Coordinates of C-alpha atoms in Angstrom, one line a residue:
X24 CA 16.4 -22.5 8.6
X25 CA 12.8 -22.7 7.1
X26 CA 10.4 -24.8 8.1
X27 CA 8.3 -27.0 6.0
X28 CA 4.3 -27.2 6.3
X29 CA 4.6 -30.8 8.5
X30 CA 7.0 -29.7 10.7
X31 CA 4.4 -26.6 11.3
X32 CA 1.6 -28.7 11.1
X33 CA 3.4 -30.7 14.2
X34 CA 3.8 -27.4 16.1
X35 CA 0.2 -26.8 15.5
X36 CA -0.9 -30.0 17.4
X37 CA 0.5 -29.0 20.4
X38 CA -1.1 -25.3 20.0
X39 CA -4.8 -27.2 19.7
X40 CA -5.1 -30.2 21.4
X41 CA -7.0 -33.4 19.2
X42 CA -5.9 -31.6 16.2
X43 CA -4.6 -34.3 13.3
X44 CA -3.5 -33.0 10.5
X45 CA -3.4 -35.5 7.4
X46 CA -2.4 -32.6 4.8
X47 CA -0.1 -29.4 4.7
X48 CA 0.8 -27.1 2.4
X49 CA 2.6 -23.1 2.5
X50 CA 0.6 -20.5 2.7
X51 CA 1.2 -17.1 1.3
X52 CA 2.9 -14.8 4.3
X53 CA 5.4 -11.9 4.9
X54 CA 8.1 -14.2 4.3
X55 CA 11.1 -11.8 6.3
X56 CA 8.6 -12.4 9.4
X57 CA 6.3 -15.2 8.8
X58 CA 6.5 -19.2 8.4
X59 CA 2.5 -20.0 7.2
X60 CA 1.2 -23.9 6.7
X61 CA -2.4 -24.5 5.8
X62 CA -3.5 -28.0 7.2
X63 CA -6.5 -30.7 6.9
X64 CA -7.6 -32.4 9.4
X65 CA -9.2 -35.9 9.7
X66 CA -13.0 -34.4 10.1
X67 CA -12.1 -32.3 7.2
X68 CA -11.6 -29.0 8.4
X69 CA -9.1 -26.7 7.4
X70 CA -6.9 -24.6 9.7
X71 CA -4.3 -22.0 9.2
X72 CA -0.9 -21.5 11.4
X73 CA 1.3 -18.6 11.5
X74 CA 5.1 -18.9 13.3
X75 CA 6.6 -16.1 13.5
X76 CA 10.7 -16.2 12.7
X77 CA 11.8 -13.8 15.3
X78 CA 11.0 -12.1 18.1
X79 CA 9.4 -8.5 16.8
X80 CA 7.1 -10.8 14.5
X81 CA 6.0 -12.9 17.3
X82 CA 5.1 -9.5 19.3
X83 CA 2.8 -8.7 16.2
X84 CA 0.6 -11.8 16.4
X85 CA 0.4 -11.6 20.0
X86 CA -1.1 -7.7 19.5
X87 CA -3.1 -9.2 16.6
X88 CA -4.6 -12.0 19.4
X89 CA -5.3 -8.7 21.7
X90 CA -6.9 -7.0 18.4
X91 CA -8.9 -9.9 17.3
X92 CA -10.3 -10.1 21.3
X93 CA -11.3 -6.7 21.1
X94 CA -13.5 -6.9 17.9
X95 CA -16.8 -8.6 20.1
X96 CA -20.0 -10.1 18.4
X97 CA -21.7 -7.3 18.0
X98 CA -18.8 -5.9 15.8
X99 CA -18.2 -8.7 14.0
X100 CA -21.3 -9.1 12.9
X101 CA -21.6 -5.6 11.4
X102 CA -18.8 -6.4 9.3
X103 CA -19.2 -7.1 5.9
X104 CA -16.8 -10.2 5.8
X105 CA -15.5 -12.3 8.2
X106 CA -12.4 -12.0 10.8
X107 CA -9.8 -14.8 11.8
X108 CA -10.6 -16.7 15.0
X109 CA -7.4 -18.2 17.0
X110 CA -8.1 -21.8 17.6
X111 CA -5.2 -22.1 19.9
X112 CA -1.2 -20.7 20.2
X113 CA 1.9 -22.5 21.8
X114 CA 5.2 -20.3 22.8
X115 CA 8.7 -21.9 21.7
X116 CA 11.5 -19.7 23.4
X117 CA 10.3 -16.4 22.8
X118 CA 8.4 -16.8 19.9
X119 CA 4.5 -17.6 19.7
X120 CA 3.0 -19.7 17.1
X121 CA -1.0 -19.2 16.6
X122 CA -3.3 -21.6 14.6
X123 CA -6.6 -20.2 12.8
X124 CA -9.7 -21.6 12.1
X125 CA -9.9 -21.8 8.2
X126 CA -11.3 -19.1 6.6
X127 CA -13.3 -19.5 3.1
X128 CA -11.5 -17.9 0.3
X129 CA -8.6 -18.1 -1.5
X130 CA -5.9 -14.6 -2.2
X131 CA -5.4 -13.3 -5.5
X132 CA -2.7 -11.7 -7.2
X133 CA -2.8 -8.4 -7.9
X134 CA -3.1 -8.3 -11.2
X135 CA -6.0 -11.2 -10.8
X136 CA -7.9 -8.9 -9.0
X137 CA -7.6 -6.2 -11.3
X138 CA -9.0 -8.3 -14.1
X139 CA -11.9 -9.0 -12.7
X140 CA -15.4 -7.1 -13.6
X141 CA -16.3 -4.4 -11.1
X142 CA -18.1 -5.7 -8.8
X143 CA -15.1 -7.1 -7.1
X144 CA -13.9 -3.4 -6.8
X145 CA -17.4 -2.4 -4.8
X146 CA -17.0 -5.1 -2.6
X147 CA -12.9 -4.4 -1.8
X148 CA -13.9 -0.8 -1.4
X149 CA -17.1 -1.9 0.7
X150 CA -14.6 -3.7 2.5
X151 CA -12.4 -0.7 2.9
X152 CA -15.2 1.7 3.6
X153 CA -16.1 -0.9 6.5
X154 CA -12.8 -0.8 8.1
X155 CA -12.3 2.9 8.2
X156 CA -15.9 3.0 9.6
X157 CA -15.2 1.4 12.4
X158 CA -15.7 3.0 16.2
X159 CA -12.3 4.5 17.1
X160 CA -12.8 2.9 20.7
X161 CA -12.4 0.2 19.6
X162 CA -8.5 1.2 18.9
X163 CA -8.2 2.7 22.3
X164 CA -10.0 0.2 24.3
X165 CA -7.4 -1.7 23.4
X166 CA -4.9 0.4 24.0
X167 CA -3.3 0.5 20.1
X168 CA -1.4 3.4 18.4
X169 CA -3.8 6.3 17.4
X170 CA -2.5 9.2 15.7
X171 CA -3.7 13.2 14.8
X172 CA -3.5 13.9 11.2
X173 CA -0.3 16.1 12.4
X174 CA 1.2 13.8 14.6
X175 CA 1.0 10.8 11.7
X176 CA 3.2 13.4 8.7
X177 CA 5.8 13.9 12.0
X178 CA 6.1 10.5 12.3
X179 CA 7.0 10.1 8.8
X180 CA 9.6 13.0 8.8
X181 CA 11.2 11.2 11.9
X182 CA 11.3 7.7 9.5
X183 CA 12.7 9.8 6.6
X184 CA 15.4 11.2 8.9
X185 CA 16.1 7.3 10.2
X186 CA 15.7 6.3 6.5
X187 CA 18.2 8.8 5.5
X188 CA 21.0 8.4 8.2
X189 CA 21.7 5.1 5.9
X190 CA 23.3 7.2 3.2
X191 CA 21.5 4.3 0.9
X192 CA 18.7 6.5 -0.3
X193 CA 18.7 8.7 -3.9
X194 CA 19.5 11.9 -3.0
X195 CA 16.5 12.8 -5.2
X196 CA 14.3 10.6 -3.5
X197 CA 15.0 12.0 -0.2
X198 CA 14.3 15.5 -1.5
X199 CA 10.9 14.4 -2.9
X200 CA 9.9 12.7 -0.1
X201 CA 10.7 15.7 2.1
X202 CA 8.5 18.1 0.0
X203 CA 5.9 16.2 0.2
X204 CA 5.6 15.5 3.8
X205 CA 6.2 19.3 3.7
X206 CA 3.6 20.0 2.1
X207 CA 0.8 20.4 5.4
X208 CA -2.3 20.8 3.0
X209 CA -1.2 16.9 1.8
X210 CA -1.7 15.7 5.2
X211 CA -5.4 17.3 6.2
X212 CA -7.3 14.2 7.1
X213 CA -9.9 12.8 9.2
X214 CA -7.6 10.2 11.1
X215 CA -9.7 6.8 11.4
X216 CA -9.4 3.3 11.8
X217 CA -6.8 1.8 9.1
X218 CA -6.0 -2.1 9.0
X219 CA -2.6 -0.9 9.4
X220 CA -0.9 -3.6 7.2
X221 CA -3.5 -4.6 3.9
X222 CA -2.4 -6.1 0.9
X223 CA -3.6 -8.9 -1.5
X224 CA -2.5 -11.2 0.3
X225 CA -4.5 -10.4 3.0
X226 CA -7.9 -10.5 1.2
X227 CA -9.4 -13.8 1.1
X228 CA -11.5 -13.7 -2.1
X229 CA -14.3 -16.2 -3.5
X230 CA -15.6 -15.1 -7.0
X231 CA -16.1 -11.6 -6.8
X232 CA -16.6 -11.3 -2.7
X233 CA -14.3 -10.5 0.0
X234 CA -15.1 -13.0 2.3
X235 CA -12.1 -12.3 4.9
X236 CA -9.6 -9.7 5.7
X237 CA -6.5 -11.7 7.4
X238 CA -3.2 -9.7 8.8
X239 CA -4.8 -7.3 11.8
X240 CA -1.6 -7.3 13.4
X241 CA -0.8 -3.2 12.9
X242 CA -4.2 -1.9 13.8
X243 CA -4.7 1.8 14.5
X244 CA -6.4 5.0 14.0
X245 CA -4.4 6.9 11.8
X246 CA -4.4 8.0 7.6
X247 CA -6.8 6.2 5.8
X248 CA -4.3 6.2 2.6
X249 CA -2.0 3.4 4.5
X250 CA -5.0 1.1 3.6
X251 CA -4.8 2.3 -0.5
X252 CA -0.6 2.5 -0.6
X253 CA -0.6 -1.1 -2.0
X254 CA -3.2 -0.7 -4.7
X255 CA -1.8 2.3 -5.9
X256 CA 1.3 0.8 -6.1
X257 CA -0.3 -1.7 -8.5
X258 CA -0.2 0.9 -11.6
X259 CA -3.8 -0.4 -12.1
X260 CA -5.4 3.5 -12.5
X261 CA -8.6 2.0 -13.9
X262 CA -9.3 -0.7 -10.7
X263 CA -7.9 1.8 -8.1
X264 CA -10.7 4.7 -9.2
X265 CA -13.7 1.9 -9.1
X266 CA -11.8 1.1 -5.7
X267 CA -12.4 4.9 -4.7
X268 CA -15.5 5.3 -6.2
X269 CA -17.2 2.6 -4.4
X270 CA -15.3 3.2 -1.1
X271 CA -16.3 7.0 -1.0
X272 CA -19.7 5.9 -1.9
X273 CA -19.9 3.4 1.6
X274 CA -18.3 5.2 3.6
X275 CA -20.1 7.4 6.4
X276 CA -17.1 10.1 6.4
X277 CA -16.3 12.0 3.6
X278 CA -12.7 10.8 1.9
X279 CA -10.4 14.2 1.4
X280 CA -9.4 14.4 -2.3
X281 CA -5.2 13.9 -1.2
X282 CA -6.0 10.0 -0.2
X283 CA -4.5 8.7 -3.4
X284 CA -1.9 11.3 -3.8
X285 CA -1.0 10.0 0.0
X286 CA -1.3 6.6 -0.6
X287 CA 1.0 7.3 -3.7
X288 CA 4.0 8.7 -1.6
X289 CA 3.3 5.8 1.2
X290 CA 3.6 3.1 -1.7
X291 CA 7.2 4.8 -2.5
X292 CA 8.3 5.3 0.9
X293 CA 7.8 1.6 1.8
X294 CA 11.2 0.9 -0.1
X295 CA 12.6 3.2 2.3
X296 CA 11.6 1.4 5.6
X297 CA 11.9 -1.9 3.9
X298 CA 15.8 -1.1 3.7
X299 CA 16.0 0.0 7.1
X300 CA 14.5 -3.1 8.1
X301 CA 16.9 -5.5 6.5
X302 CA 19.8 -3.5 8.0
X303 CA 18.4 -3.9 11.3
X304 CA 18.1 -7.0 10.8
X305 CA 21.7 -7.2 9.4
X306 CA 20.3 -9.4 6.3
X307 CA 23.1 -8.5 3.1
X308 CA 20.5 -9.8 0.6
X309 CA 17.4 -7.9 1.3
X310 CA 19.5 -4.9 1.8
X311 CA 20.9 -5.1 -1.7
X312 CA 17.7 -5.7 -3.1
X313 CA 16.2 -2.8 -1.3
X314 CA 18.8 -0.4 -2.7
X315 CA 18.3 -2.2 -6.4
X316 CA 15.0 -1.2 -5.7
X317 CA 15.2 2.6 -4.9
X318 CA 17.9 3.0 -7.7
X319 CA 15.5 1.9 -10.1
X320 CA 12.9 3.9 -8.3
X321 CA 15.1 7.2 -8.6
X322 CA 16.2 5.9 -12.2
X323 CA 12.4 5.7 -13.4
X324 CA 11.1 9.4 -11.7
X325 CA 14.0 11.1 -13.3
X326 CA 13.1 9.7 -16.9
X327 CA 9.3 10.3 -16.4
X328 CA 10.5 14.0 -15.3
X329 CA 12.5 14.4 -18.4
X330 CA 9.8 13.2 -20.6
X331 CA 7.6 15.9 -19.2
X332 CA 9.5 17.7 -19.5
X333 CA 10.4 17.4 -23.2
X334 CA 6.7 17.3 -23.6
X335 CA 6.3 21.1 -21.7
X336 CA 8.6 22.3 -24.3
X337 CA 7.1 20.7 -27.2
X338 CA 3.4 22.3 -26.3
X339 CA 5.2 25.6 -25.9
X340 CA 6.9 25.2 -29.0
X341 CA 3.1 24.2 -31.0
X342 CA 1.5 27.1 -28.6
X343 CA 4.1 29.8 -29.7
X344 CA 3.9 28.5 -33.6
X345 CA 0.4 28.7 -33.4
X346 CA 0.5 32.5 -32.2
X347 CA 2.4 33.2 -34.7
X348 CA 0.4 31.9 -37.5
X349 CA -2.5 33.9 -35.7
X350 CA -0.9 37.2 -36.0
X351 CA 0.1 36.5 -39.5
X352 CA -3.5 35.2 -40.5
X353 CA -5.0 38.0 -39.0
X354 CA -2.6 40.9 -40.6
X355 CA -3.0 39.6 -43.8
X356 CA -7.1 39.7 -43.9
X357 CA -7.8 41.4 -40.3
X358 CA -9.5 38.1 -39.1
X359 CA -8.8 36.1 -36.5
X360 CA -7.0 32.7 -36.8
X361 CA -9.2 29.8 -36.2
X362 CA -8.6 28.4 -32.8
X363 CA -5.9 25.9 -32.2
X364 CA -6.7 22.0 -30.5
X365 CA -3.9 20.7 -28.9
X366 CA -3.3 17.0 -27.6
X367 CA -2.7 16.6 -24.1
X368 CA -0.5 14.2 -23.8
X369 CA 2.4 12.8 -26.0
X370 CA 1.9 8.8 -27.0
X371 CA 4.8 6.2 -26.6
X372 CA 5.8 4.7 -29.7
X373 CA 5.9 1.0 -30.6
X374 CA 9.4 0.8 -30.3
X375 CA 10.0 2.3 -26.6
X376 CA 12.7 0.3 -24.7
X377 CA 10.9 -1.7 -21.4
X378 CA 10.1 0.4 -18.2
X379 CA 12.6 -0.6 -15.1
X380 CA 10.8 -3.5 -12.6
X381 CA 10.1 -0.4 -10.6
X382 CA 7.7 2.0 -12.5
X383 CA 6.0 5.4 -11.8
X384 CA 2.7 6.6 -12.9
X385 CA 0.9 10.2 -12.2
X386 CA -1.3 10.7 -9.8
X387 CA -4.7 12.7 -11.3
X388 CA -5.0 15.7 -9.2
X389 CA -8.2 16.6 -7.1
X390 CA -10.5 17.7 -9.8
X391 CA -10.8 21.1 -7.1
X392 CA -7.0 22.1 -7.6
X393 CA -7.1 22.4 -11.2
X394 CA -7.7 25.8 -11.7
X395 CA -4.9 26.6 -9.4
X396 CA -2.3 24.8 -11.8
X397 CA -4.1 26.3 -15.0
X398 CA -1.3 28.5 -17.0
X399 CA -1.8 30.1 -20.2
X400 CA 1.9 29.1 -21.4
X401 CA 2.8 25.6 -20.3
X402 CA 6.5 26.0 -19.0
X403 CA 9.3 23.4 -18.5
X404 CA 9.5 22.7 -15.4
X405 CA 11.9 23.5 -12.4
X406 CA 14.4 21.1 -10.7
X407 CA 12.0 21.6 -7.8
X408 CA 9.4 20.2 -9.6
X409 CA 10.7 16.7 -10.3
X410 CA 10.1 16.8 -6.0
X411 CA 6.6 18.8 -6.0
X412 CA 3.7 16.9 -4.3
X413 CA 1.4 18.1 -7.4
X414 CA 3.8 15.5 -9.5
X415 CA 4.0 12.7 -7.1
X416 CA 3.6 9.7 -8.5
X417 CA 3.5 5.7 -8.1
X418 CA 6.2 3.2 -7.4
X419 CA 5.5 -0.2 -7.8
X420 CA 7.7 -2.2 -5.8
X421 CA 9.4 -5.6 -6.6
X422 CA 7.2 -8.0 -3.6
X423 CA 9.5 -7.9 -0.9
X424 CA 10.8 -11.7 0.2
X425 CA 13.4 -12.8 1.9
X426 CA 16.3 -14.3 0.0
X427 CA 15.9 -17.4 1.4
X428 CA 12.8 -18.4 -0.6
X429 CA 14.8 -17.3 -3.6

């Protein structure tokens, strides 16, 4: 059973001694793992406490504690925003419960952040850059997962083949998802340090500054596109590029031009591992919604494929007219036909039935792979296309909860 903010804020007195709360109220968490209470004291102060709901979760905070050691001073200081501080933690059973020191800032819906003007993108990508920046000793000092650009796409295979042994995962889905981590030019990266586990609700914003990064409980070196998977998933194009541009533009390491495409498949393949969680954890509700989700997932890529595919063959259809009317112009009077513009790109009309909850949205490829894809015919394509890396696209995923808050 869930608890409510007092009865947290009661655990949390005996995790810091002289603490007295007068106020409480829930805080925005990983609801499957979490319980979260924010809490006023009488002096005023603000504090935040996190209980975990089993024992997996618990481990997490306690390797977040070890990570939050680890970052020193010195560190902190460098860091463009600030990092949670454990005021104190008390252990029920097997489970740990830690209280934070308030941090300044409030989170922000996705779609909140998105609206905002652009300097909120240079400081989230500032943030980012910072992050990814960070000395990779500090990972293995502290003995956390690191992983070879290699070793992370094997990784993945191995979670497909868990993720498949389910029999609850499209067909279609399985395929696409095996192309791409097929494809080993997708997967050249500098590994890095990566938060591990970033999402809005792990920003602390005030105006158009990220004053804290909460959540360091899945810290490693590893592909910088885990940090990007949940705003590409947003379907905001026009945010996530100002994310990029300002991110590439901080950081000390080149970005390789596959980050989004990665973070694009990652974003997808999250649906996958959130279903294999919620049948390890034998909870019927999340696993039905997970498989809802997919379905719709499949449901969505198969109708953007045919509408591409109906477009191919309507620009082949234009080009070949065109030709036609070329050859004619020019054996009638010996001159060449004038040149023919096409459009790119077909527009939806006004009265297009509503996209699924779950939506997918092209990836732009690397502006240095575009002569590769160039043809002088546009063709419909193949059923292995609808799985190609070169058309991987975004899923944006219903927020995962558990069914009790429901």
């Amino acid at each position: 059973m869930r608890r409510t903010p007092f009865e947290l804020a009661a655990v949390a007195t005996a995790a810091v001694p002289g603490l007295t709360p007068t106020a409480a109220a829930s805080a925005p968490d990983d609801a499957a793992d979490f319980e979260s209470a924010l809490l006023l004291d009488t002096e005023g102060k603000r504090w935040r406490v996190r209980s975990p709901r089993h024992p997996e979760a618990s481990a997490r905070l306690e390797t977040e504690f070890m990570v939050l050691r680890a970052f020193t001073p010195a560190i902190r200081a460098e860091l463009p925003f600030l990092m949670p501080t454990v005021a104190g933690t008390v252990r029920q059973g097997a489970l740990s419960t830690f209280v934070y020191a308030h941090l300044a800032g409030a989170t922000r819906s996705i779609e909140e952040l998105s609206a905002r003007n652009d300097a909120l993108a240079k400081d989230i990508g500032a943030a980012l850059a910072a992050v990814h920046d960070l000395p990779q000793s500090l990972v293995n000092n502290a003995d956390l997962p690191s992983y070879t650009a290699n070793e992370f796409r094997q990784r993945k295979l191995n979670e497909l083949d868990q993720a498949a042994t389910t029999g609850k995962i499209p067909p279609s889905l399985l395929r696409r998802w095996e192309h791409a981590l097929e494809d080993v030019a997708l997967w050249r990266f500098n590994p890095c340090v990566v938060h591990g586990d970033l999402h809005e609700d792990n920003l602390l914003i005030d105006g158009d500054t990220v004053t804290a990064l909460t959540g360091w409980t899945d810290l490693r070196i590893g592909d910088p596109a885990d940090d990007f998977a949940w705003l590409v998933a947003s379907n905001e194009q026009t945010f996530v590029e100002s994310v990029l541009r300002h991110y590439t533009e901080a950081r000390r390491d080149n970005p390789d031009g596959h980050l989004l495409r990665r973070a694009a498949l990652l974003a997808e393949f999250a649906l996958a591992q959130y279903l294999v969680k919620a049948l390890a954890a034998g909870h019927n509700d999340m696993t039905v919604e997970a498989e809802g989700m997919l379905k719709s997932l499949a449901d969505d890529i198969e109708e953007q494929n045919a509408l591409a595919a109906e477009e191919h063959e309507a620009a082949a259809a234009e080009l070949a007219a065109a030709e036609r009317a070329a050859s004619e112009g020019a054996s009638a009077d010996g001159l060449p036909a004038p040149a023919v513009v096409m459009a790119s790109e077909a527009k939806a009309g006004e009265g297009d039935a509503a996209k699924p909850a779950v939506s997918v949205t092209a990836i732009p490829v690397p502006a240095g792979d575009s002569a590769d894809r160039t043809a002088s015919t546009p063709e419909a394509p193949s059923e292995a296309d609808d799985t190609s890396t070169t058309a991987l696209q975004v899923v944006k995923p219903t927020p995962l909860q558990d069914a009790t808050d429901r």
